[in-house]
Short mmCIF file of C-alpha atoms in Angstrom, two decimals:
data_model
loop_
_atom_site.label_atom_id
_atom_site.label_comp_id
_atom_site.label_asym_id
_atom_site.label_seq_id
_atom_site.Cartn_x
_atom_site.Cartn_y
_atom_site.Cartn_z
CA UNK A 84 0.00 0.00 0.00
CA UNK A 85 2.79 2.38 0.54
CA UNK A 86 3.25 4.55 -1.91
CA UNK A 87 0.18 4.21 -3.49
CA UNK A 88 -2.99 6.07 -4.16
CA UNK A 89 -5.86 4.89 -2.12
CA UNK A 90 -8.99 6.41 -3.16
CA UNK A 91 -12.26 6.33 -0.82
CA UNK A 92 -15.24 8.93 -0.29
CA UNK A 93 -13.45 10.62 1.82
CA UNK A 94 -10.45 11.16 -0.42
CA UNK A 95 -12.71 12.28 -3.65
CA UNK A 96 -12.22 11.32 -6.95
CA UNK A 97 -8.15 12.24 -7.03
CA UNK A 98 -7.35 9.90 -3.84
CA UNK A 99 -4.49 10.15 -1.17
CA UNK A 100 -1.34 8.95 -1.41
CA UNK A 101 -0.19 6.24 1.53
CA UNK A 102 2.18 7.78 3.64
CA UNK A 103 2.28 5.07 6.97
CA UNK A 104 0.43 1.88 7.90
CA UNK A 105 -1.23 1.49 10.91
CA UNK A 106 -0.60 -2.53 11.86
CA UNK A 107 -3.14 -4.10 14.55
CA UNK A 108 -3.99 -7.95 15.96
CA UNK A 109 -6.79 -9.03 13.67
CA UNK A 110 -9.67 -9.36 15.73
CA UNK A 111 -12.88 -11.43 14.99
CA UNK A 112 -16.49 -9.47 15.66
CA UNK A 113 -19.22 -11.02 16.81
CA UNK A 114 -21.37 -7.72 16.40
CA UNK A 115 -20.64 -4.45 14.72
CA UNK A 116 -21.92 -1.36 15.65
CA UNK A 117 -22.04 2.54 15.41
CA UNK A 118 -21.18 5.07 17.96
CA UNK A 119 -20.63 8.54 17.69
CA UNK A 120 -20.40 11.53 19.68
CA UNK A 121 -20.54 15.15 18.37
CA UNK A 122 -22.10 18.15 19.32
CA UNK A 123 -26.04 19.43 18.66
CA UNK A 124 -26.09 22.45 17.34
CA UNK A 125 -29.80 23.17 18.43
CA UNK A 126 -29.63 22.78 21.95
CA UNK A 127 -25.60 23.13 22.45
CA UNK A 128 -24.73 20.03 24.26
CA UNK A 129 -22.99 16.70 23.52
CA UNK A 130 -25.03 14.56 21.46
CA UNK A 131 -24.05 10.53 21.04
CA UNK A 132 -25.89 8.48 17.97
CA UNK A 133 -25.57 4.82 18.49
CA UNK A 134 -27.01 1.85 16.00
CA UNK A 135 -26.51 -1.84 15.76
CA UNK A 136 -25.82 -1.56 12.35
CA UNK A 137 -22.44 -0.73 12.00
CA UNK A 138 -19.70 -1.54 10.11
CA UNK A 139 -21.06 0.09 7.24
CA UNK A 140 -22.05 3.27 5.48
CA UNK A 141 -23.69 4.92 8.27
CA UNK A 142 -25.49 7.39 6.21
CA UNK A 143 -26.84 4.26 4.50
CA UNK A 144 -28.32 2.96 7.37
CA UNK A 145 -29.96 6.21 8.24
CA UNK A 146 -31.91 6.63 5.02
CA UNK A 147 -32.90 3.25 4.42
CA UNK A 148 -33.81 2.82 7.94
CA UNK A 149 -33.87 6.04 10.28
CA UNK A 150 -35.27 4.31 13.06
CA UNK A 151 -32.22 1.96 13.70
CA UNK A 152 -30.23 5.30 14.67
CA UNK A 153 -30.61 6.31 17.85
CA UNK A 154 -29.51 9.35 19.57
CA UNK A 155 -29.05 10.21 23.73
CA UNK A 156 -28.53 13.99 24.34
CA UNK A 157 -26.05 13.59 27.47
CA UNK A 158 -26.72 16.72 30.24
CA UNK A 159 -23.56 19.13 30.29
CA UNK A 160 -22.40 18.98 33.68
CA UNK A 161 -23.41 15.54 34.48
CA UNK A 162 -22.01 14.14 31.65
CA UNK A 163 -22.61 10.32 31.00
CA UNK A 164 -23.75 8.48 34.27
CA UNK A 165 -23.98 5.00 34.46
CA UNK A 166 -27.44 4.75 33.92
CA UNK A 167 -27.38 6.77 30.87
CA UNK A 168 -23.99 4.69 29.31
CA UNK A 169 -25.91 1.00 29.86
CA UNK A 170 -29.29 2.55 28.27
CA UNK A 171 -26.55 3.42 24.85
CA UNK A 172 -24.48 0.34 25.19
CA UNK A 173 -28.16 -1.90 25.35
CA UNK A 174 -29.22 -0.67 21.83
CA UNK A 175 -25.97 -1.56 20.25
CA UNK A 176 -27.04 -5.09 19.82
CA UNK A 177 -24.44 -6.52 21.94
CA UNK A 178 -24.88 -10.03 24.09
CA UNK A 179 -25.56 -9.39 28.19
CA UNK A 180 -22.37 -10.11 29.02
CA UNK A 181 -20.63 -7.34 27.27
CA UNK A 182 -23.24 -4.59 28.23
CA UNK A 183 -21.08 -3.62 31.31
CA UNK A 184 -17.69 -2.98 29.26
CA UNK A 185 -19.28 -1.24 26.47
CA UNK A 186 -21.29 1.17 29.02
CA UNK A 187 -17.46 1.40 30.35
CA UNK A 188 -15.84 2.08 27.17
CA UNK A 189 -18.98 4.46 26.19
CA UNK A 190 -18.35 6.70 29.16
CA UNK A 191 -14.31 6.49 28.17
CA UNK A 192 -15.20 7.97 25.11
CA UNK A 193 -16.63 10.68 26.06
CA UNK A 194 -13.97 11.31 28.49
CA UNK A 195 -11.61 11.52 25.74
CA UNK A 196 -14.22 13.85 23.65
CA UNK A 197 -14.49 16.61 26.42
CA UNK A 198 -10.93 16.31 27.72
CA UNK A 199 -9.03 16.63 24.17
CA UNK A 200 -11.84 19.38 23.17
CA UNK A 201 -13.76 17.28 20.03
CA UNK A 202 -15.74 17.62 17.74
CA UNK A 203 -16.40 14.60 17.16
CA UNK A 204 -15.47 11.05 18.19
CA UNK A 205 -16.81 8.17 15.53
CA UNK A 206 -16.50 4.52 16.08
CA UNK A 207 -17.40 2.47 13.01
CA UNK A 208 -17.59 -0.44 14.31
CA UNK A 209 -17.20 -0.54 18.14
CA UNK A 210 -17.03 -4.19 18.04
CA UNK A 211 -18.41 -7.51 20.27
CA UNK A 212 -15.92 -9.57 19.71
CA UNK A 213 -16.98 -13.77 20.31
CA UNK A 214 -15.34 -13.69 23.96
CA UNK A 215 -17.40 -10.62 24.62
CA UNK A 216 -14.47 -7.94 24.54
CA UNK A 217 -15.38 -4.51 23.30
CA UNK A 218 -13.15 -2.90 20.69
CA UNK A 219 -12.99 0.22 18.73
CA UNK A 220 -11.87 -1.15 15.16
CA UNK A 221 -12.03 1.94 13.38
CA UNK A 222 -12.23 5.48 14.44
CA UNK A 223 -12.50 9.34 13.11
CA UNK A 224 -11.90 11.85 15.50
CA UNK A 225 -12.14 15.39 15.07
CA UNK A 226 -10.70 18.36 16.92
CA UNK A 227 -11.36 21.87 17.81
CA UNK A 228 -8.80 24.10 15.53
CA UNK A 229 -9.70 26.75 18.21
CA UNK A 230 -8.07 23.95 21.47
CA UNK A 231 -4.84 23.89 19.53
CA UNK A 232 -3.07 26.08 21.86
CA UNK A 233 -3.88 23.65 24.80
CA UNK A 234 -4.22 20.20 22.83
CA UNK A 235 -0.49 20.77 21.73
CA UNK A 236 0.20 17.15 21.87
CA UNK A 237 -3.26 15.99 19.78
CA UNK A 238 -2.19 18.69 17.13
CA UNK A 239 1.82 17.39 17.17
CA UNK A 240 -0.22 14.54 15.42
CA UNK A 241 -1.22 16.32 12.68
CA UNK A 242 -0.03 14.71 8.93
CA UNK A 243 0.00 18.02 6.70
CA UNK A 244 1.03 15.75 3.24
CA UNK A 245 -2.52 14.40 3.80
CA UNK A 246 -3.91 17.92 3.42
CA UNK A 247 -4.23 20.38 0.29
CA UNK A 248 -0.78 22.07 0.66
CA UNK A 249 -2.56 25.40 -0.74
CA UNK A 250 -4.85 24.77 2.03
CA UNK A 251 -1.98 24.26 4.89
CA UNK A 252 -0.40 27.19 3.44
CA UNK A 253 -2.62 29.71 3.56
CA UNK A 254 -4.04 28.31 7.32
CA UNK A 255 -0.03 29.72 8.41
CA UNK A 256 -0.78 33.35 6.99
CA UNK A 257 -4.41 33.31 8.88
CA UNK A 258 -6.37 32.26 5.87
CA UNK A 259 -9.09 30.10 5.53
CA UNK A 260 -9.05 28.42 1.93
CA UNK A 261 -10.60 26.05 -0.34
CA UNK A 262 -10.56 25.62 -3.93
CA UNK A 263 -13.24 25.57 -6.25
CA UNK A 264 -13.95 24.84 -9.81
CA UNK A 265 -14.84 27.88 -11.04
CA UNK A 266 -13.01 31.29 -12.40
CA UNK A 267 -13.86 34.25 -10.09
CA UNK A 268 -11.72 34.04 -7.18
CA UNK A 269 -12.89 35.81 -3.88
CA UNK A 270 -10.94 37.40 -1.10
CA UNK A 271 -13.70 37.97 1.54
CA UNK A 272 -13.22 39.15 5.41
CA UNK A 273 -15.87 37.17 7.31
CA UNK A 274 -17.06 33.41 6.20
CA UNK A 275 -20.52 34.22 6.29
CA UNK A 276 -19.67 37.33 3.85
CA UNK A 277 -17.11 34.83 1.79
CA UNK A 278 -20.71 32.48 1.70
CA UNK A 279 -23.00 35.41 0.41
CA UNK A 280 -20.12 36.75 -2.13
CA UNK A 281 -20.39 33.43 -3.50
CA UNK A 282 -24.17 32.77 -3.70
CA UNK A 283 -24.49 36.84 -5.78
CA UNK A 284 -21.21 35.40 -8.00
CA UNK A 285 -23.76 32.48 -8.84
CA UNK A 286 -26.94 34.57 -9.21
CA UNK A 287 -25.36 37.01 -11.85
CA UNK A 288 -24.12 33.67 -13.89
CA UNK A 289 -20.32 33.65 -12.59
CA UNK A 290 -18.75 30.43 -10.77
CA UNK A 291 -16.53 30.91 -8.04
CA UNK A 292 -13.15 30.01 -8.32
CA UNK A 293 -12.76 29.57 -4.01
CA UNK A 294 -13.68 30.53 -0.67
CA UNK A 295 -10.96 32.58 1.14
CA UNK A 296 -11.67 34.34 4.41
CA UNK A 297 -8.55 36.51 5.38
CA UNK A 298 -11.15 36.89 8.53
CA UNK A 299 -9.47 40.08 10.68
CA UNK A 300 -6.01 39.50 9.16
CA UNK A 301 -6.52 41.31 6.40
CA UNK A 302 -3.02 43.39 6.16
CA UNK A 303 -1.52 44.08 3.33
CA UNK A 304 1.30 41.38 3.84
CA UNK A 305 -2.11 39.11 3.86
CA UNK A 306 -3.70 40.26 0.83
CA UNK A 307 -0.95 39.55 -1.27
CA UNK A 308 -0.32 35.78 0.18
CA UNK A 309 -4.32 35.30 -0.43
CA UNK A 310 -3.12 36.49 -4.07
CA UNK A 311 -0.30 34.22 -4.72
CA UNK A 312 -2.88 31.42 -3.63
CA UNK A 313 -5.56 32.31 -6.28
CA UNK A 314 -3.11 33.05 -9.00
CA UNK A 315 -1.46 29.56 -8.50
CA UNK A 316 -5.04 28.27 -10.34
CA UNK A 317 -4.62 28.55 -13.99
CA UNK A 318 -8.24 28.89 -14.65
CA UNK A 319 -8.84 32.12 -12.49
CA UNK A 320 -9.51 35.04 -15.52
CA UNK A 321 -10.75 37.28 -12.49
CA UNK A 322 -10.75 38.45 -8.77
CA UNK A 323 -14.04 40.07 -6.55
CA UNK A 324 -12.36 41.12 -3.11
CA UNK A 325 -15.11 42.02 -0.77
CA UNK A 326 -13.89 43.18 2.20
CA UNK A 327 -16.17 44.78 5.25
CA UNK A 328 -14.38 47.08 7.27
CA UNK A 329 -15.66 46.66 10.75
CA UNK A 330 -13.03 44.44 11.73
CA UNK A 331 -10.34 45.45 9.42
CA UNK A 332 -8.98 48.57 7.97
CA UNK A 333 -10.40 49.13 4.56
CA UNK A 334 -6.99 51.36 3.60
CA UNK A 335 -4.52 48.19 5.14
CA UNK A 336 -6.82 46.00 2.26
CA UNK A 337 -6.13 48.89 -0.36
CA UNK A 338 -2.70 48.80 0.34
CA UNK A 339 -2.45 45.32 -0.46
CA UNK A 340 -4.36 45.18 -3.38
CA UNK A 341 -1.91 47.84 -5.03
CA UNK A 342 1.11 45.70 -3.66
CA UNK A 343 -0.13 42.79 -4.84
CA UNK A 344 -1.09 43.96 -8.58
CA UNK A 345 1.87 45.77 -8.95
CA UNK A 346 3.74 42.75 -8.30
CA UNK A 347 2.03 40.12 -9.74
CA UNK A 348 1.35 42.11 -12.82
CA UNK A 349 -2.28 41.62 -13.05
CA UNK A 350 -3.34 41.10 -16.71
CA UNK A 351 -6.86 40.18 -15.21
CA UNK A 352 -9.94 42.10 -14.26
CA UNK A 353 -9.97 43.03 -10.18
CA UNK A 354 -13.57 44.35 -8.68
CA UNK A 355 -13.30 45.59 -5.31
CA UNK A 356 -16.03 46.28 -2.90
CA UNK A 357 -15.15 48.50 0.25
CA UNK A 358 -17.14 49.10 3.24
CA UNK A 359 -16.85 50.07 6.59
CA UNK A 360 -13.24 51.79 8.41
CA UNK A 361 -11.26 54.52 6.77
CA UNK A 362 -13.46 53.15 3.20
CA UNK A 363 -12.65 57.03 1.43
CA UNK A 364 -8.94 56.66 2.38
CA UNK A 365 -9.05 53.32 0.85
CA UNK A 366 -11.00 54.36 -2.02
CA UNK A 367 -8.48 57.43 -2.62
CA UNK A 368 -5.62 55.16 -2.37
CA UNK A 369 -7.48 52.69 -5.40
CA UNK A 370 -8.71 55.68 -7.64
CA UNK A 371 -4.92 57.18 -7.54
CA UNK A 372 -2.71 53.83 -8.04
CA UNK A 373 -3.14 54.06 -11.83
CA UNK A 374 -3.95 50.45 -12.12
CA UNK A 375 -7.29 48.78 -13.35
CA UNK A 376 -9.04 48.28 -10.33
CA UNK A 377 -12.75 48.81 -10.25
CA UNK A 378 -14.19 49.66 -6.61
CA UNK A 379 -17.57 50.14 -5.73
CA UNK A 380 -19.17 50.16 -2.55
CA UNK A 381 -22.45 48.05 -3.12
CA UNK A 382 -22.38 44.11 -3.28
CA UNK A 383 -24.82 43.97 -6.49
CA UNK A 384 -22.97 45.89 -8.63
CA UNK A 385 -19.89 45.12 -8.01
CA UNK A 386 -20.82 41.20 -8.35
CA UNK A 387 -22.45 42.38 -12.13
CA UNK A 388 -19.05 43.83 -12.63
CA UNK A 389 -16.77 41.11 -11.91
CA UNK A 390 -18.96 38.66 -14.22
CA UNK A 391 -19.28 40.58 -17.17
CA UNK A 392 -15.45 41.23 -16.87
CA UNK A 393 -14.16 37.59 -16.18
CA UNK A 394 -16.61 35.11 -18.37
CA UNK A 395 -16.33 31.49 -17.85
CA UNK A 396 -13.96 30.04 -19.88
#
């Protein structure tokens, strides 16, 4: 396997290249089964989903048969109690005698989850084996980005040649990136802003070539990093920045748009839409560079811009 691609549907279509080989004692299983613990967004507390069907695609399961998932909010400060773990570990399927261990290794779990600040902890299967041992023979676990300054040693962990290196890079200048398959590239402040500058690219007929959120970063130094990332994809034949100045400094984003064109020599179309702190200053600073930069200071037309400027290919 080493050195080869493996390709599953979590690696998409282009697959991952094997870089180590985790080696284990084969085990048998008597009974396979799901358990997961994440959080609920709607009531902001852990939330574990157990089923007896595991082993498999658990999305599946769930829309062929919703009623063999089952999900046990678990109170916030009293966290899994006995009573609670043996009521999770009873619809897993398992024999009587290995109820107590897996109500044990249930409440370990979630131990783990608060401690090392998850997201989300996914067993798939936790495993009966035929002398009644429960074992966790495959597992995803997630973790808070925001923990990493206190979950050094989880985050030592971390494989970056498993990751988009355009990704890892821009995550070390205090960018959020991901590539797209479209043309118009976005530099946004603010993912909920980087969401809606996408959806208007879409409405006027354009397809967005990423989502980057410089996020309060946004100094010039930034700017022209988030450039060198978009540039790097041949198909981008245009850039929409759309920055909101209320927690960064429209002129610092100026700044860096100038820097960046002048040094990249820009042959292609750049729309910018300024709002919010010192937005004249930046605005002066654009309408005086001498370069082909078209600012506006509403979304729509500024979106109608880019688009008619930078067709799809």
């Amino acid at each position: 396997m080493l050195g080869h691609k493996l390709i599953t549907k979590q690696t998409g279509e282009a697959g991952k290249e094997v870089t180590a080989v985790y080696i284990v004692e084969r085990r048998d299983a008597r009974t396979e089964a799901y358990l997961a613990i994440l959080m609920d967004r709607s009531t902001q507390t852990p939330l574990i989903v157990a089923s007896s069907q595991g082993g498999m695609d658990i999305e599946g399961v769930a829309a062929k048969d919703p009623s063999a998932i089952k999900s046990f909010p678990v109170p916030l400060e009293e966290g899994v109690s006995d009573k609670l773990a043996t009521e999770i570990a009873s619809v897993l399927g398992y024999t009587q005698e290995a109820i107590p261990e897996a109500a044990k290794t249930i409440q370990n779990l979630y131990k783990v989850f608060m401690e090392r600040d998850c997201t989300q902890v996914e067993i798939n299967p936790l495993s009966e084996t035929p002398d009644h041992k429960v074992l966790a023979m495959d597992a995803k676990l997630n973790f808070d980005d925001n923990a990493a300054f206190r979950q050094k040693e989880v985050f030592s962990w971390r494989d970056t040649t498993q990751e988009d290196p355009e990704e890892v890079m821009a995550a070390e200048y205090g960018l959020n990136f991901i590539k797209l398959d479209g043309n118009i590239a976005n530099i946004v402040n603010g993912a909920g802003l980087a969401m809606a500058t996408m959806d208007i690219i879409k409405l006027y007929g354009g397809a967005p070539a990423n989502f980057l959120d410089c996020g309060g970063t946004a100094t010039p130094e930034t700017i022209e990093k988030a450039f060198e990332l978009i540039l790097s994809d041949k198909k981008v034949n245009g850039i929409f920045v759309n920055i909101f100045g209320g927690i960064v400094r429209c002129d610092y984003v100026a700044e860096g748009l100038i820097a960046a064109t002048k040094n990249f020599n820009l042959d292609i179309p750049v729309v910018v839409r300024l709002q919010g702190t010192n937005m004249a200053q930046a605005k002066e600073l654009i309408d005086n560079s001498g370069l082909k930069l078209y600012a506006f200071e509403d979304l729509d037309p500024a979106a109608e811009k880019i688009v008619s400027l930078a067709p799809k290919a």
